[in-house]
Tab-separated table of C-alpha atoms and ligand atoms in Angstrom:
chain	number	residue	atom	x	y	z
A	138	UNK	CA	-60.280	-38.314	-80.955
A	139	UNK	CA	-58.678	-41.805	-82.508
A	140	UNK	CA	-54.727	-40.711	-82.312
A	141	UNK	CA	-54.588	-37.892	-79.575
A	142	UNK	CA	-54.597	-38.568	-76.060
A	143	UNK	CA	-53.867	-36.820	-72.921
A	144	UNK	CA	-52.126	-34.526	-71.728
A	145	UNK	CA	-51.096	-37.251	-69.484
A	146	UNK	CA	-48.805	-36.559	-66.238
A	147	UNK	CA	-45.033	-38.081	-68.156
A	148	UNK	CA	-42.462	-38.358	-64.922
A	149	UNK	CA	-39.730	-37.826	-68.123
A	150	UNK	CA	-41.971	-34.611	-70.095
A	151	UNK	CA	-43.998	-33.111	-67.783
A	152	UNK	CA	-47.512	-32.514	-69.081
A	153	UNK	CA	-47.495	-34.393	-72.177
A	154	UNK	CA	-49.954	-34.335	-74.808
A	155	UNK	CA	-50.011	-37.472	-76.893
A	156	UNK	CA	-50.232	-37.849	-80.509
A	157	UNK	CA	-50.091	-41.958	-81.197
A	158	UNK	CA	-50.097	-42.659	-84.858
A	159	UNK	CA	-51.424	-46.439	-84.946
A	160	UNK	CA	-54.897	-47.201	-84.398
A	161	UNK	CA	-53.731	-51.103	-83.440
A	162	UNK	CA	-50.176	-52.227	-82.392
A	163	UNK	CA	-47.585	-52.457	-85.202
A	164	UNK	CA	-44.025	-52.924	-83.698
A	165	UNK	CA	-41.292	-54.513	-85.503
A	166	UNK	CA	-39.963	-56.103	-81.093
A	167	UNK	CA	-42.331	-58.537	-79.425
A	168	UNK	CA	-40.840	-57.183	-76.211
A	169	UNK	CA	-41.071	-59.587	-72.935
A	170	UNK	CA	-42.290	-56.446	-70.668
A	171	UNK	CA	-44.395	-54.893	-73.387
A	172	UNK	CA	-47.091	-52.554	-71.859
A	173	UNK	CA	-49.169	-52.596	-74.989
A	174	UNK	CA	-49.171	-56.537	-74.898
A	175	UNK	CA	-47.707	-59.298	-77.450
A	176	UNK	CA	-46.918	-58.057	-80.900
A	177	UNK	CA	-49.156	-60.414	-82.983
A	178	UNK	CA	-47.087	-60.713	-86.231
A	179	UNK	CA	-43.827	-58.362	-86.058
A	180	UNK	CA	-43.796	-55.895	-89.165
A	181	UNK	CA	-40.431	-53.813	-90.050
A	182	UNK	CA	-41.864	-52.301	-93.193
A	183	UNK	CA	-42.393	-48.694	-93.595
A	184	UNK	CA	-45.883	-47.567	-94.267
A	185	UNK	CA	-48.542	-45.236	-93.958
A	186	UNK	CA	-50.075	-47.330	-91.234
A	187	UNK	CA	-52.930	-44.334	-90.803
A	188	UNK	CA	-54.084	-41.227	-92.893
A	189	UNK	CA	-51.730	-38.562	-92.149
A	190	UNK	CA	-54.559	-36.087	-93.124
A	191	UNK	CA	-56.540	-37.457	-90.028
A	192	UNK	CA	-54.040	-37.006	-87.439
A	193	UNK	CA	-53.111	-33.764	-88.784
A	194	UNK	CA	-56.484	-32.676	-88.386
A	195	UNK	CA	-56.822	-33.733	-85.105
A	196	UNK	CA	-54.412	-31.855	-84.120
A	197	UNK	CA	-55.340	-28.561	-85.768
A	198	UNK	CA	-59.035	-29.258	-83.978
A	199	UNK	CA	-57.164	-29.846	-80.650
A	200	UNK	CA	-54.732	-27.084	-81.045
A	201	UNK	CA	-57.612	-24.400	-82.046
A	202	UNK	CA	-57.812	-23.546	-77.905
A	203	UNK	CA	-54.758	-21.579	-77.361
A	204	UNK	CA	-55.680	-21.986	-73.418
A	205	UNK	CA	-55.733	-25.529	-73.805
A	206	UNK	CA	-52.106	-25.432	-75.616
A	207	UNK	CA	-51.022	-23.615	-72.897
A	208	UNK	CA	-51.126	-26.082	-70.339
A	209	UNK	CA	-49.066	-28.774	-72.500
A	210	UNK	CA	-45.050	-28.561	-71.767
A	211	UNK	CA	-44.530	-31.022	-74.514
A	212	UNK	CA	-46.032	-32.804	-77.540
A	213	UNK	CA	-45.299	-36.679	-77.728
A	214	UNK	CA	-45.331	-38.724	-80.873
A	215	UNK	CA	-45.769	-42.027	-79.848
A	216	UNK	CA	-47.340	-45.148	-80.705
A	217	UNK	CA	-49.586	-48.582	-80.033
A	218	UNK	CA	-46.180	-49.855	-81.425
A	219	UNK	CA	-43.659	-48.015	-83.220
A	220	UNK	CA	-43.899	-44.359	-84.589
A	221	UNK	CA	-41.118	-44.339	-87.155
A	222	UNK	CA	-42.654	-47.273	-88.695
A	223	UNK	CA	-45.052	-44.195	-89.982
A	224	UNK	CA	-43.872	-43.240	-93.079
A	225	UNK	CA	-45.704	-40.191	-92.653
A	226	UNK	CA	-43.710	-39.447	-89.421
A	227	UNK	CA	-41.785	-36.095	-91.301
A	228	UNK	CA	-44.547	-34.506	-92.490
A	229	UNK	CA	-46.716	-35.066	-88.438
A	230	UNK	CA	-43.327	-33.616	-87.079
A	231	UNK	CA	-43.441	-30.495	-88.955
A	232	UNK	CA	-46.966	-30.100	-89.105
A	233	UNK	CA	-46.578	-30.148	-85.400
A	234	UNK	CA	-43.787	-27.836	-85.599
A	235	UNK	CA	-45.395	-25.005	-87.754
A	236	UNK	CA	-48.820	-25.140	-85.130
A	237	UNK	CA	-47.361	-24.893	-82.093
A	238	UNK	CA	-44.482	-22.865	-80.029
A	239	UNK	CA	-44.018	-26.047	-77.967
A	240	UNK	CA	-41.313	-29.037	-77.354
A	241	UNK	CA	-41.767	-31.868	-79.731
A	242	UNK	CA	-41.036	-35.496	-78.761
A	243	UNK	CA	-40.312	-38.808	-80.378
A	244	UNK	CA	-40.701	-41.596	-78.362
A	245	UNK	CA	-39.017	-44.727	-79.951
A	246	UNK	CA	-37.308	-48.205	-80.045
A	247	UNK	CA	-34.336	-47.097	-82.045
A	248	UNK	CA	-34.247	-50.074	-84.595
A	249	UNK	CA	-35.217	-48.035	-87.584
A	250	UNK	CA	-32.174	-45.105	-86.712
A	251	UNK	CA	-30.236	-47.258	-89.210
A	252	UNK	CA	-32.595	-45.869	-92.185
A	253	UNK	CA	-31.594	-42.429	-93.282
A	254	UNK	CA	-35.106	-41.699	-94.037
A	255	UNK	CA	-35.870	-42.190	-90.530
A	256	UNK	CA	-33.121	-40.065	-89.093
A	257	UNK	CA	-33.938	-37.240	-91.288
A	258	UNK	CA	-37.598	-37.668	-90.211
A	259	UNK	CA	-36.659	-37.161	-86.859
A	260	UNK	CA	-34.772	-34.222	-87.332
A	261	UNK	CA	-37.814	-31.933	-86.577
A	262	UNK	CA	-38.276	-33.241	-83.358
A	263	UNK	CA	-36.676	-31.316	-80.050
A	264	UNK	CA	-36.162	-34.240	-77.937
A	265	UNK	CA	-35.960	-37.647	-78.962
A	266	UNK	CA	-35.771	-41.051	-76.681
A	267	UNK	CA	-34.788	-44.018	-77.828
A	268	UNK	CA	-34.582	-47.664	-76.372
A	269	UNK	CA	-31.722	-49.710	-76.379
A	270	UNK	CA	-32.221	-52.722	-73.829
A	271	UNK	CA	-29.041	-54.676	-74.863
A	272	UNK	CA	-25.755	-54.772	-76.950
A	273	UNK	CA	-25.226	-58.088	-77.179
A	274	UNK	CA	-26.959	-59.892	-79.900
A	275	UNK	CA	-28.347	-63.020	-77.580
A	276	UNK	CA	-29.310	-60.705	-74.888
A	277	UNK	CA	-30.996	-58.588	-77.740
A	278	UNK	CA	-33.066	-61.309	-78.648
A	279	UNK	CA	-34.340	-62.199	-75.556
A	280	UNK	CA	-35.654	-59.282	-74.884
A	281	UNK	CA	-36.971	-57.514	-77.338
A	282	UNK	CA	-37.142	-60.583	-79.815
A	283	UNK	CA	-36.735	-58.857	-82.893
A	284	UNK	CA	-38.568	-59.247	-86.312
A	285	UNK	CA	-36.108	-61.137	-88.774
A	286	UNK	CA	-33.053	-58.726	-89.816
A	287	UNK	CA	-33.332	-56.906	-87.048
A	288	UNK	CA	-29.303	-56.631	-86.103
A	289	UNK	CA	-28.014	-55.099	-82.816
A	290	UNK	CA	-24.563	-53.534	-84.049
A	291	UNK	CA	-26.187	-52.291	-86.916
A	292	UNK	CA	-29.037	-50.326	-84.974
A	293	UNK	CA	-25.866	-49.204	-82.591
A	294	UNK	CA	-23.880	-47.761	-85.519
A	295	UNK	CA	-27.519	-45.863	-86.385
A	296	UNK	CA	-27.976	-44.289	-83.027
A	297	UNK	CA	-24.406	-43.358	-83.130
A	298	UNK	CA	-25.073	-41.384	-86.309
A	299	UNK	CA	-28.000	-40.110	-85.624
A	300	UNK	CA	-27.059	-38.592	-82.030
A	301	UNK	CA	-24.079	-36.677	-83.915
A	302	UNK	CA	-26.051	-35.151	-86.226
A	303	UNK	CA	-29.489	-34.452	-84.127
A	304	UNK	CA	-29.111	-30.759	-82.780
A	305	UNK	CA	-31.986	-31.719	-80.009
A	306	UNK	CA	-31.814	-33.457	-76.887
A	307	UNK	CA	-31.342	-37.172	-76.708
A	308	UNK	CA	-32.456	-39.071	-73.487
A	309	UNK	CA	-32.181	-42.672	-74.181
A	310	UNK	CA	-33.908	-45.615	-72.681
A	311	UNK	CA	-32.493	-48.627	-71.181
A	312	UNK	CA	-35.149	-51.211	-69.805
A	313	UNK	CA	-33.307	-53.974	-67.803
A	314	UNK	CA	-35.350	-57.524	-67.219
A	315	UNK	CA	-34.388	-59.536	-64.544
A	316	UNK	CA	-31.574	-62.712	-65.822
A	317	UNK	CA	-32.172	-61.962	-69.261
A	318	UNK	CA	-30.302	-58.560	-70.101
A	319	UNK	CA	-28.796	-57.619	-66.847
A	320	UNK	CA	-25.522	-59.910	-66.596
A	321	UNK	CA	-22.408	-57.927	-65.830
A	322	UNK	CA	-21.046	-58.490	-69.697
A	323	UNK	CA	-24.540	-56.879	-70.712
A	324	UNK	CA	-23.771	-53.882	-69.077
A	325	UNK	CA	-20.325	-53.603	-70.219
A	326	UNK	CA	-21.511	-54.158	-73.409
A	327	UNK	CA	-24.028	-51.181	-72.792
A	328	UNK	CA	-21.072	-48.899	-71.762
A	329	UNK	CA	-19.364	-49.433	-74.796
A	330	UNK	CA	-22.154	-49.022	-77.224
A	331	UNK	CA	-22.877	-45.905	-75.339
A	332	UNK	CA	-19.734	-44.355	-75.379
A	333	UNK	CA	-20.047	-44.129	-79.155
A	334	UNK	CA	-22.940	-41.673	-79.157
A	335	UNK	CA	-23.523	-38.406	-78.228
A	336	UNK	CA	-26.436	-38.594	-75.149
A	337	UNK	CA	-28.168	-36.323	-72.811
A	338	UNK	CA	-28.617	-38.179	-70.080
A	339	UNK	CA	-30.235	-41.797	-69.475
A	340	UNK	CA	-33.607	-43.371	-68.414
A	341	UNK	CA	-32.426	-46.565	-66.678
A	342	UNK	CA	-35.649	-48.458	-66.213
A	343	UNK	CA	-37.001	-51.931	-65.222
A	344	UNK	CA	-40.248	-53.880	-65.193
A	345	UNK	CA	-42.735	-51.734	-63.669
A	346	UNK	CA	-46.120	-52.131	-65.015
A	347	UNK	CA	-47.831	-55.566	-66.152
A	348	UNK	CA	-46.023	-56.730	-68.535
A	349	UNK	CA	-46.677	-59.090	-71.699
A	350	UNK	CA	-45.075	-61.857	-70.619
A	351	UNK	CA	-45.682	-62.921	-66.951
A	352	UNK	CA	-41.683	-64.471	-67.008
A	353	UNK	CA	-40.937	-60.471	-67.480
A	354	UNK	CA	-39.824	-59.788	-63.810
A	355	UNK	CA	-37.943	-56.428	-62.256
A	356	UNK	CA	-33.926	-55.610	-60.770
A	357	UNK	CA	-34.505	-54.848	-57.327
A	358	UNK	CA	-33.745	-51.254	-56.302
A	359	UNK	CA	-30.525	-51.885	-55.112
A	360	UNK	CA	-29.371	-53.444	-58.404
A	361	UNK	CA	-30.550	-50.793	-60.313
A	362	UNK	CA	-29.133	-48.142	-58.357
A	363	UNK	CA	-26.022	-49.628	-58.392
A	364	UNK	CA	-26.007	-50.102	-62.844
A	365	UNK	CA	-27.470	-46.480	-62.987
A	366	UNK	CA	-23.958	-45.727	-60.330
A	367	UNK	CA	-21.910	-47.689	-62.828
A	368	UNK	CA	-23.309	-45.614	-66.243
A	369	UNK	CA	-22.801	-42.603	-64.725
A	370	UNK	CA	-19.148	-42.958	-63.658
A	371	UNK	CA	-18.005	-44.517	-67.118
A	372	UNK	CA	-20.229	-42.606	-69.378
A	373	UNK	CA	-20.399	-39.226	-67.469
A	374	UNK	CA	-24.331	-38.783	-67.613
A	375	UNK	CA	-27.131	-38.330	-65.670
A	376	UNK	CA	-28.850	-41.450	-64.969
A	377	UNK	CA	-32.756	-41.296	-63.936
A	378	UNK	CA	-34.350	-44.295	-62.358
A	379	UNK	CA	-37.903	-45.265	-62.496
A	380	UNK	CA	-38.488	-44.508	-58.945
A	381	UNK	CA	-39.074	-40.955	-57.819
A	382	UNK	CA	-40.443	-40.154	-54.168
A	383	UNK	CA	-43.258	-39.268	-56.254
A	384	UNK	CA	-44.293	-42.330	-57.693
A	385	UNK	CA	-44.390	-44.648	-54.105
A	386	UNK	CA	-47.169	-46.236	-54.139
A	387	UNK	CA	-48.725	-45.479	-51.083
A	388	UNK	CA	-51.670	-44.748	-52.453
A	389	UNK	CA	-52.421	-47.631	-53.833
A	390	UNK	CA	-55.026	-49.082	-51.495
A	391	UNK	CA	-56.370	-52.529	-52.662
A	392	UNK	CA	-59.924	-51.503	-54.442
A	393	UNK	CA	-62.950	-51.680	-52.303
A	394	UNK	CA	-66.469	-52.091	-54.036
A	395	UNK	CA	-68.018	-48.522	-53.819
A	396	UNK	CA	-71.238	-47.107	-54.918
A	397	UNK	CA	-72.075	-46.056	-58.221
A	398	UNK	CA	-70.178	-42.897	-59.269
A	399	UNK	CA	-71.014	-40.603	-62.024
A	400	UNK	CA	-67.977	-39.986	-64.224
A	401	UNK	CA	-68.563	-37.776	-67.028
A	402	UNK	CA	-68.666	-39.468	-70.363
A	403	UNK	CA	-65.893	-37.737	-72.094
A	404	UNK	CA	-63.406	-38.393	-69.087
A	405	UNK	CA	-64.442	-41.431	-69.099
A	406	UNK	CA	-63.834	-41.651	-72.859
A	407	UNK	CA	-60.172	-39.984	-71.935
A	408	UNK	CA	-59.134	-42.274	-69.164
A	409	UNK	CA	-60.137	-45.494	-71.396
A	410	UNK	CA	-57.690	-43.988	-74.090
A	411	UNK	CA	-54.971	-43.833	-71.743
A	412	UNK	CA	-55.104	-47.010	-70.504
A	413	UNK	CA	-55.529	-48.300	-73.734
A	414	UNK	CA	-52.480	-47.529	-74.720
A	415	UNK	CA	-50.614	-48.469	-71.063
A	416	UNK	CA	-51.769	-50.003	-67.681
A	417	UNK	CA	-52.178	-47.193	-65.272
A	418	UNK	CA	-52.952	-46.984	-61.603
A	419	UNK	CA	-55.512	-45.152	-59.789
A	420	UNK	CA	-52.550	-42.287	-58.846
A	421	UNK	CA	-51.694	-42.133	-62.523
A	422	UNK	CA	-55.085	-41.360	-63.466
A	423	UNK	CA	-55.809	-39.229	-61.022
A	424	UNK	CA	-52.538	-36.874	-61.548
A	425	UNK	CA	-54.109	-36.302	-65.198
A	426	UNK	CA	-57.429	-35.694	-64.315
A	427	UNK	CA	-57.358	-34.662	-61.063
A	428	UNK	CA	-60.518	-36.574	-59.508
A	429	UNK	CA	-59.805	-35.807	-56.410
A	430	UNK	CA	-57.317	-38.530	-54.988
A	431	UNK	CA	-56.575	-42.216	-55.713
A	432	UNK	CA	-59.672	-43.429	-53.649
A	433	UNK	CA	-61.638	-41.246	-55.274
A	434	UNK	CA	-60.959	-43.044	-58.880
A	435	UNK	CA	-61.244	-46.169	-57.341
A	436	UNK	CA	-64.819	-45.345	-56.490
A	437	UNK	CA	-65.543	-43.775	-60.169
A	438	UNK	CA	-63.807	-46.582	-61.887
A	439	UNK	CA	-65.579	-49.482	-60.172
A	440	UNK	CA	-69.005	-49.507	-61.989
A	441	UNK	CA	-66.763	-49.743	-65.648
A	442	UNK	CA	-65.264	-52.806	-63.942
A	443	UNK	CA	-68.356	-54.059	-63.553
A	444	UNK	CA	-69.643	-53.331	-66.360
A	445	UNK	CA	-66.248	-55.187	-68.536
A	446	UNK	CA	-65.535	-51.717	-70.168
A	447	UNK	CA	-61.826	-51.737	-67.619
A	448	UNK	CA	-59.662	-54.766	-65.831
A	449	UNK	CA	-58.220	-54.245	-63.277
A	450	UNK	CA	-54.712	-56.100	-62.201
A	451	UNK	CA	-52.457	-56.727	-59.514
A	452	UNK	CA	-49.102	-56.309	-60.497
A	453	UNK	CA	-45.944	-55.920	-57.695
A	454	UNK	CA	-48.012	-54.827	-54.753
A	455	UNK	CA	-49.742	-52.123	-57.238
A	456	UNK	CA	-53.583	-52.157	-59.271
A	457	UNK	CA	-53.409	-51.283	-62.709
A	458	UNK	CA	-56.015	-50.541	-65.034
A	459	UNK	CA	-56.564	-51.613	-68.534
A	460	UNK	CA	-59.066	-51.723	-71.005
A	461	UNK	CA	-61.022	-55.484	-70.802
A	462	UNK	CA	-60.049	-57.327	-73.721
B	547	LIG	S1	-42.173	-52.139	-75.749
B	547	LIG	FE1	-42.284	-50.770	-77.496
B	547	LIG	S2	-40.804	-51.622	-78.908
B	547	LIG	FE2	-41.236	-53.231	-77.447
B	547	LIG	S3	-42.909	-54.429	-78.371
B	547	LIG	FE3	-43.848	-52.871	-77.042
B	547	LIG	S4	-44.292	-51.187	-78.415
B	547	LIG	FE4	-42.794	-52.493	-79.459
C-alpha cells in the first residue's frame, strides 16, 4: 500500500486508519518542530501531487473486508505535508464518503482555508483539525516559516469562514514552541483570533516528538496547563493537552541489544510506514500492533536497527523510531 497506513492508535480519533495523499513531503510551512523533517523547497500551489485513481483504489482494495472496516472509528486524510495542497482532495473525500459508514477526517495546517475551493473541498469531511500556531505575523514566521504570501490575518479571516459554514466538528490545533510563539501577547493574540470562529474544542500541544530543528524545544507542563486554563476561561472550550495518563512514558526503557526476533514481513512493512510518516516509540507501536508490550518491540525492532532499515533517537527522556535516512 503507497498512501494507506494504519489503523494507528490517534490519542485525538481513536483507531484511525490513514489515507496520506503524498508519496514525498510537499508542505507550503517549513515548521521548526516538524515531525516529517525540513520542507526542502516550500510549494503553495495546488496540484494533483498523486493519481487520485491510485488512492481511490487503495482504498476500495482495503475497504473490500467489511471486518477489517469494522475495527476503524475514523478515516484520516492526512499527509507527508499538506493534504489540501491535493487538488484531488474533493473527489478522495467523497469517494471515502460513498464506501464507508464511518467518520471522515482532515488533518491540516489551515493556510489554504482562505481558497474557496479548499473550503468547499472540505465540506465532505465530518471532523476537520486545523493548525494555527500563532496570530501574530512575526511569531507566525518563526514558527511555521511560511512559503512567500503566506499571510496570517488572511488565513484567520479563512478559518473564520470556513468554521461558520462547516456543519462538522472542528477541533483545532495549537502547537506552542518554547520563546518563539508562547509570549503572553501571542496568546492574547490567539484568544482573539479564536473568538472569531466557531470551534469544538482545542488541541493545545507542544514539542513532543523529535523535531526538525534541534532549537525546537517544549513549554513545561505547568506552562501549558496554565495557557490551556487561560483558553478555556476566555474562549469557553475544552482544551486537551498532549499529556494523558496514558501516554507517560514509563515504558520507555532505554533499548537493550536482544536476540534476533522474527517479525513478520508485512508488519514489518506496516510499522516502517508509520514511522515514516512520524517518529514513534516502542509504546506507540505496540498500541497498533499489539506485540505484546514495549520490551517486546524493542526486541523485534533491534535487528532492523542493525540492519539501517530504522534509527532510533533519544528525544526528552523518550526513544523514537524512524525510518534511517
Ligand atoms: S508540521 Fe505540518 S504544516 Fe508544518 S511543515 Fe510539517 S507537515 Fe508542514
Amino acid at each position: 500500500m503507497d498512501y494507506i497506513f494504519g489503523p494507528v492508535q490517534s490519542r485525538r480519533l481513536g483507531r484511525s486508519l490513514g489515507i496520506d495523499l503524498f508519496p514525498k513531503k510537499i508542505c507550503n510551512l517549513d515548521c521548526v518542530y516538524c515531525e516529517v523533517g525540513p520542507t526542502v523547497s516550500p510549494v503553495n500551489r495546488r496540484a494533483a501531487y498523486s493519481p487520485v485513481r491510485l488512492i481511490c483504489g487503495e482504498i476500495d482494495g482495503w475497504c473490500a473486508d467489511p471486518e477489517r472496516v469494522a475495527a476503524v472509528d475514523v478515516f484520516t486524510v492526512t499527509a507527508k505535508g499538506e493534504p489540501t495542497l491535493h487538488s484531488g482532495l474533493g473527489d478522495i473525500l467523497r469517494h471515502l464518503k460513498d464506501t464507508v459508514d464511518k467518520p471522515v477526517a482532515v488533518l491540516t495546517n489551515g493556510t489554504t482555508l482562505t481558497d474557496e475551493g479548499v473550503r468547499q473541498a472540505l465540506m465532505a469531511a465530518d471532523i476537520v483539525v486545523p493548525s494555527l500556531d500563532a496570530a501574530r505575523p512575526e511569531s507566525f514566521v518563526r514558527v511555521d516559516r511560511p512559503a512567500e504570501g503566506l499571510d496570517p490575518a488572511a488565513i484567520i479571516d479563512g478559518l473564520a469562514l470556513f468554521s461558520r459554514t462547516f456543519p462538522g466538528r472542528i477541533w483545532l490545533e495549537i502547537l506552542l514552541v518554547r520563546d518563539m510563539n508562547d509570549a503572553p501577547e501571542d496568546i492574547a493574540a490567539l484568544v482573539t483570533a479564536l473568538g472569531r470562529m466557531r470551534l469544538d474544542r482545542i488541541q493545545l500541544n507542544t514539542v513532543v516528538r523529535p523535531p526538525a530543528e534541534a532549537r525546537a524545544c517544549p513549554l513545561s507542563r505547568e506552562q501549558l496547563t496554565a495557557i490551556a486554563g487561560q483558553l478555556h476561561r476566555e474562549l469557553g472550550l475544552p482544551v486537551d493537552l498532549p499529556f494523558a495518563a496514558a501516554d507517560t512514558p514509563a515504558a520507555e526503557t532505554v533499548p537493550v541489544a536482544a536476540a534476533d526476533s522474527a517479525l513478520p514481513a508485512a508488519i514489518r512493512d506496516d510499522i516502517l510506514h508509520m514511522v515514516q510518516r512520524r517518529p514513534c516509540t516502542a509504546v506507540d507501536i505496540d498500541r497498533t500492533f499489539h506485540l505484546g508490550g514495549p520490551e517486546k518491540v524493542v526486541q523485534l525492532l533491534d535487528p532492523l536497527i542493525r540492519a539501517g532499515i530504522l534509527h532510533r533517537q533519544a528525544h526528552g527522556g523518550t526513544w523514537y523510531y524512524q525510518q534511517a535516512s
